[in-house]
């Protein structure tokens, strides 16, 4: 007798990434603030491995910046990056409307999400953290 299909479950690192992402986008952490894997692992009651993987995901999204042997910090975005994200979002929404589909594909959804996150991070920075910005293009 075949087994019942397995219900998809989000990976632990994805759940942690969601929580950390929300904390970054809410402005809980300042731009340039270092995030400690060990502290986050303790906060979430998990080992460091899923936290490390979550932080890598957020680095790929541009919300965090990693430095070799120095850890991970909350990234900064400049006005040009926010403007590019808004333009990209507009182009993607135009494409979705032109195709006439009720819902965007998973790829388009992900691209829209990344553009919206970048715009949201820019708003967080403008609403009170602009004085705390750091240039993440150079090492701390």
Short mmCIF file of C-alpha atoms in Angstrom, two decimals:
data_model
loop_
_atom_site.label_atom_id
_atom_site.label_comp_id
_atom_site.label_asym_id
_atom_site.label_seq_id
_atom_site.Cartn_x
_atom_site.Cartn_y
_atom_site.Cartn_z
CA UNK A 1 0.00 0.00 0.00
CA UNK A 2 1.52 3.37 -0.98
CA UNK A 3 2.16 5.97 1.67
CA UNK A 4 -0.03 9.04 1.82
CA UNK A 5 1.53 12.07 0.15
CA UNK A 6 3.63 14.13 2.48
CA UNK A 7 2.28 17.54 3.34
CA UNK A 8 4.77 20.26 2.41
CA UNK A 9 6.26 22.00 5.40
CA UNK A 10 8.39 25.05 5.49
CA UNK A 11 11.99 24.39 6.38
CA UNK A 12 13.04 25.65 9.80
CA UNK A 13 15.51 28.06 8.23
CA UNK A 14 12.68 29.57 6.14
CA UNK A 15 10.58 30.13 9.26
CA UNK A 16 13.52 31.78 11.02
CA UNK A 17 14.26 33.88 7.91
CA UNK A 18 10.64 35.09 7.95
CA UNK A 19 10.96 36.21 11.58
CA UNK A 20 14.33 37.87 11.11
CA UNK A 21 13.12 39.53 7.87
CA UNK A 22 10.15 41.02 9.68
CA UNK A 23 12.37 42.32 12.48
CA UNK A 24 14.69 43.97 9.94
CA UNK A 25 11.84 45.45 7.91
CA UNK A 26 10.07 46.73 11.04
CA UNK A 27 13.16 48.72 11.97
CA UNK A 28 13.80 46.77 15.17
CA UNK A 29 17.49 46.61 14.28
CA UNK A 30 19.50 49.63 13.09
CA UNK A 31 21.40 49.68 9.84
CA UNK A 32 24.88 48.31 10.45
CA UNK A 33 23.83 46.49 13.62
CA UNK A 34 25.53 43.11 13.95
CA UNK A 35 23.32 40.05 14.33
CA UNK A 36 24.64 37.29 16.56
CA UNK A 37 23.90 33.72 15.40
CA UNK A 38 24.15 32.34 18.92
CA UNK A 39 21.74 34.87 20.40
CA UNK A 40 19.24 34.35 17.61
CA UNK A 41 19.49 30.57 18.02
CA UNK A 42 18.78 30.94 21.73
CA UNK A 43 15.89 33.37 21.07
CA UNK A 44 14.24 30.95 18.65
CA UNK A 45 15.11 27.79 20.59
CA UNK A 46 17.05 26.18 17.74
CA UNK A 47 20.62 25.26 16.89
CA UNK A 48 22.88 27.69 15.06
CA UNK A 49 22.65 25.80 11.76
CA UNK A 50 19.12 26.90 10.72
CA UNK A 51 19.90 30.43 11.91
CA UNK A 52 23.05 30.48 9.77
CA UNK A 53 21.05 29.28 6.75
CA UNK A 54 18.34 31.88 7.39
CA UNK A 55 20.93 34.64 7.56
CA UNK A 56 22.40 33.44 4.25
CA UNK A 57 18.96 33.63 2.64
CA UNK A 58 18.53 37.19 3.87
CA UNK A 59 21.96 38.12 2.55
CA UNK A 60 20.89 36.90 -0.89
CA UNK A 61 17.78 39.08 -0.57
CA UNK A 62 19.93 42.10 0.23
CA UNK A 63 18.54 42.71 3.71
CA UNK A 64 21.73 41.64 5.45
CA UNK A 65 25.40 42.03 4.59
CA UNK A 66 27.94 39.39 5.58
CA UNK A 67 31.60 39.99 6.31
CA UNK A 68 34.15 37.20 6.33
CA UNK A 69 35.10 36.33 9.92
CA UNK A 70 33.18 39.38 11.16
CA UNK A 71 29.56 38.27 10.99
CA UNK A 72 26.37 39.67 9.56
CA UNK A 73 24.94 43.19 9.80
CA UNK A 74 21.69 44.84 8.74
CA UNK A 75 22.27 46.23 5.25
CA UNK A 76 21.65 49.76 4.12
CA UNK A 77 20.01 50.73 0.87
CA UNK A 78 20.49 54.01 -0.91
CA UNK A 79 17.84 56.05 -2.65
CA UNK A 80 18.92 54.74 -6.06
CA UNK A 81 18.37 51.11 -4.98
CA UNK A 82 14.90 51.97 -3.68
CA UNK A 83 14.08 53.79 -6.93
CA UNK A 84 15.28 50.80 -8.98
CA UNK A 85 13.15 48.46 -6.86
CA UNK A 86 10.09 50.64 -7.43
CA UNK A 87 10.75 50.70 -11.17
CA UNK A 88 11.25 46.94 -11.27
CA UNK A 89 8.04 46.38 -9.30
CA UNK A 90 6.14 48.61 -11.75
CA UNK A 91 7.53 46.71 -14.73
CA UNK A 92 6.66 43.36 -13.18
CA UNK A 93 3.11 44.46 -12.38
CA UNK A 94 2.72 45.74 -15.94
CA UNK A 95 3.87 42.35 -17.22
CA UNK A 96 1.41 40.52 -14.95
CA UNK A 97 -1.43 42.75 -16.18
CA UNK A 98 -0.40 42.26 -19.82
CA UNK A 99 -0.44 38.48 -19.51
CA UNK A 100 -3.96 38.58 -18.10
CA UNK A 101 -3.28 35.85 -15.57
CA UNK A 102 -5.20 35.93 -12.30
CA UNK A 103 -2.07 35.27 -10.27
CA UNK A 104 1.61 35.77 -11.08
CA UNK A 105 3.88 32.75 -11.45
CA UNK A 106 6.04 31.72 -8.47
CA UNK A 107 9.05 33.39 -10.08
CA UNK A 108 7.20 36.66 -10.63
CA UNK A 109 5.80 36.50 -7.11
CA UNK A 110 9.29 36.09 -5.68
CA UNK A 111 10.68 38.94 -7.77
CA UNK A 112 7.83 41.21 -6.68
CA UNK A 113 8.43 40.26 -3.07
CA UNK A 114 12.13 41.12 -3.29
CA UNK A 115 11.40 44.49 -4.90
CA UNK A 116 8.79 45.28 -2.25
CA UNK A 117 11.17 44.30 0.56
CA UNK A 118 13.84 46.62 -0.80
CA UNK A 119 11.30 49.45 -0.97
CA UNK A 120 10.09 48.68 2.56
CA UNK A 121 13.65 48.70 3.91
CA UNK A 122 14.18 52.05 2.23
CA UNK A 123 11.07 53.44 3.95
CA UNK A 124 12.30 52.14 7.31
CA UNK A 125 15.61 53.89 6.78
CA UNK A 126 13.93 57.14 5.75
CA UNK A 127 11.52 57.09 8.70
CA UNK A 128 14.05 57.34 11.45
CA UNK A 129 17.24 55.51 10.78
CA UNK A 130 18.70 57.66 8.03
CA UNK A 131 21.18 59.11 10.50
CA UNK A 132 22.33 55.60 11.36
CA UNK A 133 23.07 54.51 7.79
CA UNK A 134 26.35 52.87 7.03
CA UNK A 135 27.94 52.11 3.72
CA UNK A 136 27.88 48.31 3.50
CA UNK A 137 29.95 48.32 0.34
CA UNK A 138 33.08 48.71 2.46
CA UNK A 139 34.09 46.48 5.32
CA UNK A 140 33.18 47.55 8.88
#
